[in-house]
Amino acid sequence: MLRKANNVFSVLLSDVSQLTSSLPAAGAKVSDLNLGIGAIVVTDLGLNRLDTAAFAALPATGQFFIVEGRGAGTPLMKSPILTKGKILMTLSRHKEAVQQVTIIGYNGTTGALPVSNNSDFFIKIRKRDNDAANRSQPFSLFAGPVKTDLTATEAELATALARSGYQNFRNEPANGYLRMDVISSGVSTGITGTVTSFGFTYGARLVTLNGTVTNINVGDYIRVGGSLVTDPVYLVSAVNSPTSITLATPFVGTTGAVLVANVGVIAAAAAATANFGVRLTGVVAPFDVNQFRDYYANRFTATFSDSTTLVTHVQGAQNGTGMWQQVAMDEYMSYGFEGENNQLAVPSIPRDAIVKIPGIGGNTNLTSKYSAINIAWEESISGLVSMAGGKGNVVIYTNLADVAGLGSLSSTANTGREVLTVLGFTPNTLLNEL
């Protein structure tokens, strides 16, 4: 987010489906009747549309608006008056958020969990963000303690920690905060039988097969998603029939069918001598802009009860740039209070929103991406009550089209691309996703 607490803050959004061809002609007056929802333009102070040539001809003292259409019958959304020679413009490309990943024990290259009979172990997770249910200072959560038996193995300990972590986190205020799965150095072999796909359900232990399997037995591990040592593995606790198996721990991947080519089996004997690790991955936090505008990528620290065990920080959390949650927050906050204050028991009223939200109106994660043009401005307003200049930011969030999984502003002649060009930025690929 690009806003600052001491600035006048304005937000405008473009919809990539609003094409330049639908705009009023250059020099024509824009209104709610000829500017579609999510169409944005540059205008003079009389709301006459400026094209590239007209904007370039403006002197340094020339003033203009950025204007967003909100639909017929709804007032236009306008930026403050901007003076061409008193602005500083910067661009921010869309960048996806990244969730934190930390591994206890074997990390895909090196490391191991301890092998100690009849011993207690636990993972301590120190949560570093406020969550929607808790609103608290950082607190600790645990996977474990779990106790090994008299013939301990890394496989046994990893599975027990993952099972405990799932159960403990499921009922905590931080429900869904982390995902725990198990990885192993064990080499997996291909599945034999007539099966072509395995059906998995998040949070369930039962796995259904669309055909028979002949080389999976109780005590084996199945590797799901590929053959890499970093693909998760699950202990088989029961073979119910040739077409149904039960896992020792709930499945924590995405619900759906996995092709047999992406499932392998590690025999129990091989698993007994392999290295194992428990992987902790942050999960996207729930977000509702009309209830509490609190977006973040989950952050945590993890320690293990055996201090000699390797703890690998694989990647840190990043909030990303132009994530729909950030855009929704900034759009909402730019409206001001509007007489609403949900913190004083006044029920919140959902506000008009242009932001695209996955799952609403046919939008998906791929079509709900944004880049940003940030216009910082400053004006002299010194007088009887002020000796400082007025300053602020206008943030233009440009919605991106999905092109083979990447967000693109340049792929269509849309109004966001037009504004980028009018403001003097070339080429028009400058706001495509990184």
CSV table of C-alpha atoms in Angstrom, one decimal:
chain,number,residue,atom,x,y,z
A,1,MET,CA,0.0,0.0,0.0
A,2,LEU,CA,1.3,3.4,-1.0
A,3,ARG,CA,-0.7,5.7,1.3
A,4,LYS,CA,0.8,7.7,4.2
A,5,ALA,CA,-1.0,8.8,7.3
A,6,ASN,CA,-0.2,12.6,6.9
A,7,ASN,CA,-1.2,12.7,3.2
A,8,VAL,CA,-4.4,13.5,1.4
A,9,PHE,CA,-5.0,10.1,0.0
A,10,SER,CA,-7.1,9.3,-3.2
A,11,VAL,CA,-7.6,6.0,-4.9
A,12,LEU,CA,-8.9,5.3,-8.5
A,13,LEU,CA,-9.3,1.9,-10.1
A,14,SER,CA,-9.4,0.8,-13.7
A,15,ASP,CA,-11.1,-2.3,-15.0
A,16,VAL,CA,-9.1,-3.9,-17.8
A,17,SER,CA,-12.4,-4.8,-19.6
A,18,GLN,CA,-13.1,-1.1,-20.2
A,19,LEU,CA,-11.7,-0.5,-23.6
A,20,THR,CA,-10.4,2.8,-24.9
A,21,SER,CA,-12.8,2.5,-27.9
A,22,SER,CA,-15.7,3.0,-25.5
A,23,LEU,CA,-14.4,6.4,-24.2
A,24,PRO,CA,-15.8,9.8,-25.3
A,25,ALA,CA,-13.6,11.5,-27.9
A,26,ALA,CA,-10.6,13.5,-26.9
A,27,GLY,CA,-11.8,17.0,-26.0
A,28,ALA,CA,-15.3,15.8,-25.2
A,29,LYS,CA,-16.8,16.3,-21.7
A,30,VAL,CA,-16.9,13.1,-19.6
A,31,SER,CA,-19.8,12.3,-17.3
A,32,ASP,CA,-21.5,9.4,-15.5
A,33,LEU,CA,-23.4,8.7,-18.7
A,34,ASN,CA,-20.4,8.2,-21.0
A,35,LEU,CA,-17.7,6.8,-18.7
A,36,GLY,CA,-18.3,3.2,-17.8
A,37,ILE,CA,-17.7,1.5,-14.4
A,38,GLY,CA,-14.0,1.2,-14.0
A,39,ALA,CA,-13.1,3.3,-17.0
A,40,ILE,CA,-10.5,6.0,-16.1
A,41,VAL,CA,-9.4,9.1,-18.1
A,42,VAL,CA,-7.2,12.2,-17.7
A,43,THR,CA,-9.3,15.4,-18.0
A,44,ASP,CA,-8.8,19.2,-17.7
A,45,LEU,CA,-10.6,21.1,-14.9
A,46,GLY,CA,-13.7,21.3,-17.1
A,47,LEU,CA,-13.8,17.4,-17.2
A,48,ASN,CA,-12.9,17.4,-20.9
A,49,ARG,CA,-10.9,14.3,-21.8
A,50,LEU,CA,-7.2,14.9,-22.5
A,51,ASP,CA,-5.3,12.6,-24.9
A,52,THR,CA,-1.5,12.1,-25.1
A,53,ALA,CA,-1.0,15.2,-27.2
A,54,ALA,CA,-3.2,17.4,-25.1
A,55,PHE,CA,-1.5,16.4,-21.9
A,56,ALA,CA,1.9,16.8,-23.4
A,57,ALA,CA,1.0,20.3,-24.4
A,58,LEU,CA,0.0,21.3,-20.8
A,59,PRO,CA,2.5,23.7,-19.3
A,60,ALA,CA,4.1,23.0,-15.9
A,61,THR,CA,1.4,25.2,-14.3
A,62,GLY,CA,-1.4,23.3,-16.1
A,63,GLN,CA,-3.9,21.4,-13.9
A,64,PHE,CA,-5.8,18.2,-14.5
A,65,PHE,CA,-7.9,15.5,-12.9
A,66,ILE,CA,-7.8,11.7,-13.1
A,67,VAL,CA,-11.4,10.6,-13.3
A,68,GLU,CA,-13.0,7.1,-12.7
A,69,GLY,CA,-16.4,6.2,-14.0
A,70,ARG,CA,-18.8,4.6,-11.4
A,71,GLY,CA,-21.8,4.0,-13.7
A,72,ALA,CA,-24.8,6.0,-14.8
A,73,GLY,CA,-26.5,7.8,-11.9
A,74,THR,CA,-23.4,7.6,-9.7
A,75,PRO,CA,-21.1,10.6,-9.4
A,76,LEU,CA,-17.7,10.3,-11.0
A,77,MET,CA,-14.7,9.6,-8.7
A,78,LYS,CA,-12.1,12.4,-9.2
A,79,SER,CA,-8.6,12.9,-7.9
A,80,PRO,CA,-7.7,16.2,-6.3
A,81,ILE,CA,-6.7,19.0,-8.7
A,82,LEU,CA,-3.1,18.1,-9.8
A,83,THR,CA,-0.6,20.5,-11.2
A,84,LYS,CA,1.6,19.0,-13.8
A,85,GLY,CA,4.8,20.6,-12.6
A,86,LYS,CA,4.2,19.7,-9.0
A,87,ILE,CA,3.8,15.9,-9.2
A,88,LEU,CA,6.1,13.0,-9.0
A,89,MET,CA,4.9,9.8,-10.7
A,90,THR,CA,6.2,6.3,-10.0
A,91,LEU,CA,5.1,2.8,-11.1
A,92,SER,CA,4.7,-0.4,-9.1
A,93,ARG,CA,4.2,-3.6,-11.0
A,94,HIS,CA,2.0,-6.4,-9.7
A,95,LYS,CA,3.9,-8.9,-7.6
A,96,GLU,CA,2.3,-11.9,-6.0
A,97,ALA,CA,2.4,-12.4,-2.3
A,98,VAL,CA,4.7,-15.0,-0.9
A,99,GLN,CA,4.0,-17.2,2.1
A,100,GLN,CA,6.7,-18.1,4.6
A,101,VAL,CA,8.1,-21.6,4.5
A,102,THR,CA,10.2,-23.1,7.4
A,103,ILE,CA,11.3,-26.8,7.6
A,104,ILE,CA,12.2,-28.7,10.8
A,105,GLY,CA,14.7,-31.5,10.1
A,106,TYR,CA,15.4,-32.8,6.5
A,107,ASN,CA,15.0,-29.9,4.1
A,108,GLY,CA,15.3,-31.6,0.7
A,109,THR,CA,19.1,-31.5,0.7
A,110,THR,CA,20.4,-32.1,4.2
A,111,GLY,CA,19.2,-32.4,7.9
A,112,ALA,CA,17.3,-35.0,9.8
A,113,LEU,CA,14.9,-35.4,12.7
A,114,PRO,CA,16.3,-36.9,15.9
A,115,VAL,CA,15.9,-40.7,16.5
A,116,SER,CA,15.5,-41.3,20.2
A,117,ASN,CA,13.4,-44.0,21.8
A,118,ASN,CA,10.7,-43.1,24.3
A,119,SER,CA,11.3,-39.3,24.1
A,120,ASP,CA,9.1,-36.2,23.9
A,121,PHE,CA,9.4,-33.6,21.1
A,122,PHE,CA,7.5,-30.6,20.0
A,123,ILE,CA,7.6,-27.7,17.6
A,124,LYS,CA,6.9,-24.2,19.0
A,125,ILE,CA,5.5,-21.6,16.6
A,126,ARG,CA,5.6,-18.0,17.6
A,127,LYS,CA,2.9,-16.2,15.6
A,128,ARG,CA,3.9,-12.7,14.5
A,129,ASP,CA,0.7,-11.2,13.0
A,130,ASN,CA,-2.6,-10.3,14.5
A,131,ASP,CA,-5.3,-12.5,13.1
A,132,ALA,CA,-9.0,-11.8,12.4
A,133,ALA,CA,-10.2,-13.8,15.4
A,134,ASN,CA,-7.7,-12.8,17.9
A,135,ARG,CA,-6.5,-9.1,17.6
A,136,SER,CA,-3.8,-9.9,20.1
A,137,GLN,CA,-0.1,-9.7,20.6
A,138,PRO,CA,2.1,-12.5,19.2
A,139,PHE,CA,1.5,-15.8,21.0
A,140,SER,CA,2.8,-19.4,20.8
A,141,LEU,CA,1.2,-22.5,19.3
A,142,PHE,CA,2.6,-26.0,19.4
A,143,ALA,CA,2.8,-29.2,17.4
A,144,GLY,CA,3.2,-31.7,20.1
A,145,PRO,CA,4.4,-32.7,22.5
A,146,VAL,CA,4.6,-36.2,21.0
A,147,LYS,CA,6.3,-39.3,22.4
A,148,THR,CA,8.3,-41.7,20.3
A,149,ASP,CA,8.0,-45.5,21.0
A,150,LEU,CA,10.8,-48.0,21.8
A,151,THR,CA,11.8,-48.4,18.1
A,152,ALA,CA,11.8,-44.7,17.1
A,153,THR,CA,12.4,-43.6,13.5
A,154,GLU,CA,12.4,-40.2,11.8
A,155,ALA,CA,9.3,-41.3,9.9
A,156,GLU,CA,7.4,-42.0,13.1
A,157,LEU,CA,8.3,-38.6,14.6
A,158,ALA,CA,7.5,-36.6,11.5
A,159,THR,CA,4.1,-38.1,11.1
A,160,ALA,CA,3.2,-37.7,14.8
A,161,LEU,CA,4.3,-34.0,14.7
A,162,ALA,CA,2.2,-33.3,11.5
A,163,ARG,CA,-0.8,-35.0,13.0
A,164,SER,CA,-0.6,-33.1,16.3
A,165,GLY,CA,0.0,-29.8,14.4
A,166,TYR,CA,-3.1,-30.3,12.3
A,167,GLN,CA,-5.3,-31.1,15.3
A,168,ASN,CA,-3.9,-28.3,17.5
A,169,PHE,CA,-4.1,-25.6,14.8
A,170,ARG,CA,-7.6,-26.7,13.7
A,171,ASN,CA,-9.2,-25.5,17.0
A,172,GLU,CA,-7.0,-22.4,17.7
A,173,PRO,CA,-7.9,-18.8,17.0
A,174,ALA,CA,-5.3,-19.0,14.2
A,175,ASN,CA,-7.3,-21.7,12.4
A,176,GLY,CA,-5.8,-22.0,8.9
A,177,TYR,CA,-2.8,-19.9,9.8
A,178,LEU,CA,-0.2,-22.7,8.9
A,179,ARG,CA,-0.1,-25.8,6.9
A,180,MET,CA,2.1,-28.7,8.1
A,181,ASP,CA,3.2,-31.5,5.8
A,182,VAL,CA,6.0,-34.1,5.8
A,183,ILE,CA,8.9,-34.5,3.3
A,184,SER,CA,11.3,-37.3,3.0
A,185,SER,CA,14.6,-38.3,1.3
A,186,GLY,CA,13.1,-41.7,0.6
A,187,VAL,CA,13.0,-42.6,-3.1
A,188,SER,CA,9.5,-43.3,-4.4
A,189,THR,CA,8.5,-45.7,-7.1
A,190,GLY,CA,5.6,-45.7,-9.5
A,191,ILE,CA,2.1,-47.0,-8.8
A,192,THR,CA,1.1,-50.3,-10.3
A,193,GLY,CA,-2.5,-51.4,-11.1
A,194,THR,CA,-5.3,-50.0,-13.2
A,195,VAL,CA,-5.7,-46.7,-11.3
A,196,THR,CA,-5.2,-43.5,-13.3
A,197,SER,CA,-6.0,-40.9,-10.6
A,198,PHE,CA,-6.2,-40.5,-6.8
A,199,GLY,CA,-9.0,-38.4,-5.2
A,200,PHE,CA,-7.9,-36.3,-2.2
A,201,THR,CA,-10.0,-34.0,0.0
A,202,TYR,CA,-8.4,-31.3,2.2
A,203,GLY,CA,-8.7,-32.3,5.9
A,204,ALA,CA,-9.7,-35.9,5.1
A,205,ARG,CA,-7.8,-39.1,5.5
A,206,LEU,CA,-9.7,-41.3,3.1
A,207,VAL,CA,-8.3,-41.4,-0.5
A,208,THR,CA,-10.5,-42.9,-3.3
A,209,LEU,CA,-9.0,-44.4,-6.4
A,210,ASN,CA,-10.6,-44.7,-9.8
A,211,GLY,CA,-9.0,-48.1,-10.3
A,212,THR,CA,-7.0,-50.7,-8.5
A,213,VAL,CA,-3.6,-50.4,-7.0
A,214,THR,CA,-1.3,-53.4,-6.2
A,215,ASN,CA,1.8,-52.0,-4.6
A,216,ILE,CA,0.6,-49.8,-1.7
A,217,ASN,CA,0.6,-51.5,1.8
A,218,VAL,CA,0.0,-50.4,5.3
A,219,GLY,CA,3.2,-48.7,6.6
A,220,ASP,CA,4.2,-47.4,3.2
A,221,TYR,CA,4.3,-43.7,2.4
A,222,ILE,CA,2.7,-42.2,-0.7
A,223,ARG,CA,4.3,-39.1,-2.3
A,224,VAL,CA,1.7,-36.7,-3.8
A,225,GLY,CA,2.3,-34.1,-6.5
A,226,GLY,CA,5.5,-35.5,-8.1
A,227,SER,CA,8.6,-37.4,-7.5
A,228,LEU,CA,10.8,-34.7,-5.9
A,229,VAL,CA,12.0,-35.1,-2.3
A,230,THR,CA,10.3,-31.8,-1.5
A,231,ASP,CA,6.8,-33.2,-2.6
A,232,PRO,CA,4.8,-34.1,0.5
A,233,VAL,CA,4.5,-37.7,1.8
A,234,TYR,CA,1.7,-39.4,3.8
A,235,LEU,CA,1.8,-42.6,5.9
A,236,VAL,CA,-0.7,-45.2,4.8
A,237,SER,CA,-2.6,-46.5,7.9
A,238,ALA,CA,-5.1,-48.7,6.1
A,239,VAL,CA,-5.7,-50.3,2.7
A,240,ASN,CA,-9.5,-50.6,2.8
A,241,SER,CA,-9.8,-52.2,-0.7
A,242,PRO,CA,-7.9,-52.1,-3.9
A,243,THR,CA,-9.6,-48.8,-4.7
A,244,SER,CA,-9.5,-47.1,-1.3
A,245,ILE,CA,-6.8,-46.3,1.3
A,246,THR,CA,-6.6,-44.3,4.5
A,247,LEU,CA,-3.9,-41.9,5.5
A,248,ALA,CA,-2.5,-41.6,9.1
A,249,THR,CA,-2.7,-37.8,8.9
A,250,PRO,CA,-5.3,-35.6,7.2
A,251,PHE,CA,-4.5,-34.5,3.6
A,252,VAL,CA,-3.5,-30.8,3.6
A,253,GLY,CA,-3.1,-30.2,-0.1
A,254,THR,CA,-5.8,-28.9,-2.5
A,255,THR,CA,-8.9,-31.0,-2.9
A,256,GLY,CA,-9.1,-32.8,-6.2
A,257,ALA,CA,-7.8,-35.6,-8.4
A,258,VAL,CA,-4.1,-36.3,-8.7
A,259,LEU,CA,-2.9,-38.2,-11.8
A,260,VAL,CA,-1.2,-41.5,-11.0
A,261,ALA,CA,2.0,-40.2,-12.7
A,262,ASN,CA,2.2,-37.7,-9.9
A,263,VAL,CA,1.8,-40.2,-7.0
A,264,GLY,CA,4.6,-42.5,-5.9
A,265,VAL,CA,5.1,-45.0,-3.1
A,266,ILE,CA,8.0,-45.3,-0.6
A,267,ALA,CA,8.1,-48.8,0.9
A,268,ALA,CA,7.9,-49.1,4.7
A,269,ALA,CA,11.4,-50.6,4.8
A,270,ALA,CA,12.9,-47.7,2.8
A,271,ALA,CA,11.0,-45.1,4.9
A,272,ALA,CA,12.5,-46.6,8.1
A,273,THR,CA,16.0,-45.5,7.1
A,274,ALA,CA,15.2,-42.3,5.3
A,275,ASN,CA,15.5,-38.8,6.5
A,276,PHE,CA,12.3,-36.8,7.3
A,277,GLY,CA,11.3,-33.2,7.8
A,278,VAL,CA,8.2,-31.3,8.8
A,279,ARG,CA,7.4,-28.3,6.6
A,280,LEU,CA,5.5,-25.3,7.9
A,281,THR,CA,3.9,-23.1,5.2
A,282,GLY,CA,1.9,-19.9,5.8
A,283,VAL,CA,-1.7,-19.9,4.6
A,284,VAL,CA,-3.4,-16.9,3.0
A,285,ALA,CA,-5.3,-15.2,5.9
A,286,PRO,CA,-9.1,-14.7,5.6
A,287,PHE,CA,-10.0,-11.2,4.5
A,288,ASP,CA,-13.2,-9.2,4.4
A,289,VAL,CA,-12.8,-5.5,3.6
A,290,ASN,CA,-16.3,-4.6,5.0
A,291,GLN,CA,-15.5,-6.1,8.4
A,292,PHE,CA,-11.8,-5.5,9.3
A,293,ARG,CA,-9.3,-4.2,6.8
A,294,ASP,CA,-6.3,-6.3,8.0
A,295,TYR,CA,-4.4,-7.8,5.2
A,296,TYR,CA,-1.0,-9.4,5.7
A,297,ALA,CA,1.1,-12.5,4.7
A,298,ASN,CA,1.4,-14.7,7.7
A,299,ARG,CA,4.7,-14.5,9.6
A,300,PHE,CA,6.0,-16.8,12.3
A,301,THR,CA,9.1,-18.1,14.0
A,302,ALA,CA,9.5,-21.9,14.6
A,303,THR,CA,11.8,-23.6,17.0
A,304,PHE,CA,12.2,-27.3,17.8
A,305,SER,CA,12.6,-28.9,21.3
A,306,ASP,CA,15.8,-30.6,20.2
A,307,SER,CA,18.1,-27.6,19.6
A,308,THR,CA,20.6,-29.6,17.6
A,309,THR,CA,18.0,-30.3,14.9
A,310,LEU,CA,18.3,-28.2,11.7
A,311,VAL,CA,15.7,-25.5,11.2
A,312,THR,CA,15.7,-24.1,7.7
A,313,HIS,CA,14.1,-20.8,6.8
A,314,VAL,CA,13.3,-21.5,3.2
A,315,GLN,CA,11.6,-18.2,2.3
A,316,GLY,CA,10.1,-15.2,4.1
A,317,ALA,CA,6.6,-13.8,3.8
A,318,GLN,CA,6.0,-11.0,1.4
A,319,ASN,CA,2.7,-9.1,1.2
A,320,GLY,CA,3.1,-8.5,-2.6
A,321,THR,CA,2.1,-5.5,-4.6
A,322,GLY,CA,-1.3,-5.0,-6.2
A,323,MET,CA,-2.9,-7.9,-4.4
A,324,TRP,CA,-6.7,-7.5,-4.5
A,325,GLN,CA,-6.8,-7.3,-0.7
A,326,GLN,CA,-4.5,-4.3,-0.7
A,327,VAL,CA,-6.5,-2.6,-3.4
A,328,ALA,CA,-9.8,-3.3,-1.5
A,329,MET,CA,-8.3,-1.8,1.6
A,330,ASP,CA,-7.1,1.3,-0.1
A,331,GLU,CA,-10.3,1.8,-2.1
A,332,TYR,CA,-12.4,1.4,1.1
A,333,MET,CA,-10.2,3.7,3.2
A,334,SER,CA,-10.1,6.4,0.5
A,335,TYR,CA,-13.9,6.9,1.0
A,336,GLY,CA,-13.4,8.2,4.6
A,337,PHE,CA,-15.7,7.4,7.4
A,338,GLU,CA,-19.0,8.2,5.7
A,339,GLY,CA,-20.6,8.2,9.1
A,340,GLU,CA,-19.8,4.5,9.7
A,341,ASN,CA,-17.6,3.2,12.6
A,342,ASN,CA,-17.9,-0.6,13.1
A,343,GLN,CA,-15.7,-0.4,16.2
A,344,LEU,CA,-18.5,1.4,18.1
A,345,ALA,CA,-21.1,-1.3,17.4
A,346,VAL,CA,-22.6,0.5,14.4
A,347,PRO,CA,-23.2,-2.2,11.8
A,348,SER,CA,-21.0,-1.7,8.8
A,349,ILE,CA,-22.6,-1.0,5.5
A,350,PRO,CA,-20.9,-2.6,2.4
A,351,ARG,CA,-19.5,0.2,0.3
A,352,ASP,CA,-19.6,0.4,-3.5
A,353,ALA,CA,-16.5,-1.3,-4.8
A,354,ILE,CA,-14.8,-1.5,-8.2
A,355,VAL,CA,-12.1,-3.8,-7.0
A,356,LYS,CA,-12.3,-7.3,-8.4
A,357,ILE,CA,-12.5,-10.0,-5.7
A,358,PRO,CA,-11.9,-13.7,-6.5
A,359,GLY,CA,-15.2,-15.7,-6.3
A,360,ILE,CA,-17.4,-12.7,-6.9
A,361,GLY,CA,-18.9,-11.8,-10.3
A,362,GLY,CA,-16.9,-14.5,-12.1
A,363,ASN,CA,-13.6,-13.1,-10.9
A,364,THR,CA,-10.6,-15.4,-10.2
A,365,ASN,CA,-7.2,-14.9,-8.6
A,366,LEU,CA,-5.8,-14.5,-12.2
A,367,THR,CA,-8.2,-11.7,-13.1
A,368,SER,CA,-8.0,-9.9,-9.8
A,369,LYS,CA,-4.5,-8.6,-10.1
A,370,TYR,CA,-3.4,-4.9,-10.1
A,371,SER,CA,-0.4,-2.7,-10.8
A,372,ALA,CA,-0.2,0.9,-9.6
A,373,ILE,CA,0.6,4.4,-10.7
A,374,ASN,CA,1.5,6.5,-7.7
A,375,ILE,CA,1.2,10.3,-8.2
A,376,ALA,CA,2.7,12.2,-5.3
A,377,TRP,CA,1.7,15.9,-5.2
A,378,GLU,CA,2.5,19.0,-3.1
A,379,GLU,CA,0.9,22.4,-3.2
A,380,SER,CA,1.7,25.6,-1.2
A,381,ILE,CA,-1.2,26.4,1.1
A,382,SER,CA,0.7,28.6,3.6
A,383,GLY,CA,-1.5,31.3,5.2
A,384,LEU,CA,-3.0,32.3,8.5
A,385,VAL,CA,-3.4,28.7,9.7
A,386,SER,CA,-0.6,26.8,8.0
A,387,MET,CA,3.0,27.4,7.2
A,388,ALA,CA,3.4,24.0,5.5
A,389,GLY,CA,2.5,22.8,2.1
A,390,GLY,CA,-0.4,20.5,1.4
A,391,LYS,CA,0.6,17.1,0.1
A,392,GLY,CA,-0.9,13.8,-0.9
A,393,ASN,CA,-1.0,10.8,-3.1
A,394,VAL,CA,-3.2,9.6,-5.9
A,395,VAL,CA,-2.9,5.9,-6.4
A,396,ILE,CA,-4.3,4.5,-9.7
A,397,TYR,CA,-4.7,0.8,-9.5
A,398,THR,CA,-4.8,-0.7,-13.0
A,399,ASN,CA,-6.5,-4.0,-13.3
A,400,LEU,CA,-4.5,-6.6,-15.4
A,401,ALA,CA,-5.8,-9.1,-17.9
A,402,ASP,CA,-4.8,-12.8,-17.5
A,403,VAL,CA,-2.3,-13.8,-20.2
A,404,ALA,CA,-1.1,-17.4,-19.7
A,405,GLY,CA,-1.2,-16.9,-15.9
A,406,LEU,CA,0.5,-13.5,-15.9
A,407,GLY,CA,-1.2,-10.2,-15.5
A,408,SER,CA,-0.9,-7.9,-18.5
A,409,LEU,CA,-2.0,-4.2,-18.9
A,410,SER,CA,-0.6,-4.0,-22.5
A,411,SER,CA,-2.5,-6.9,-24.1
A,412,THR,CA,-5.6,-4.9,-24.8
A,413,ALA,CA,-6.4,-1.3,-25.6
A,414,ASN,CA,-8.0,-0.6,-22.2
A,415,THR,CA,-8.4,2.7,-20.3
A,416,GLY,CA,-5.8,1.9,-17.7
A,417,ARG,CA,-3.2,1.4,-20.5
A,418,GLU,CA,-4.4,4.7,-22.1
A,419,VAL,CA,-3.9,6.7,-18.9
A,420,LEU,CA,-0.4,5.2,-18.5
A,421,THR,CA,0.4,6.4,-22.0
A,422,VAL,CA,-1.2,9.8,-21.6
A,423,LEU,CA,0.8,10.4,-18.4
A,424,GLY,CA,4.0,9.9,-20.5
A,425,PHE,CA,5.0,6.4,-19.7
A,426,THR,CA,6.3,4.2,-22.6
A,427,PRO,CA,6.3,1.5,-23.5
A,428,ASN,CA,2.9,0.4,-22.3
A,429,THR,CA,4.3,-2.9,-20.9
A,430,LEU,CA,5.7,-1.0,-17.9
A,431,LEU,CA,2.9,-2.2,-15.6
A,432,ASN,CA,2.8,-5.8,-16.7
A,433,GLU,CA,3.2,-8.4,-13.9
A,434,LEU,CA,6.8,-9.0,-12.8
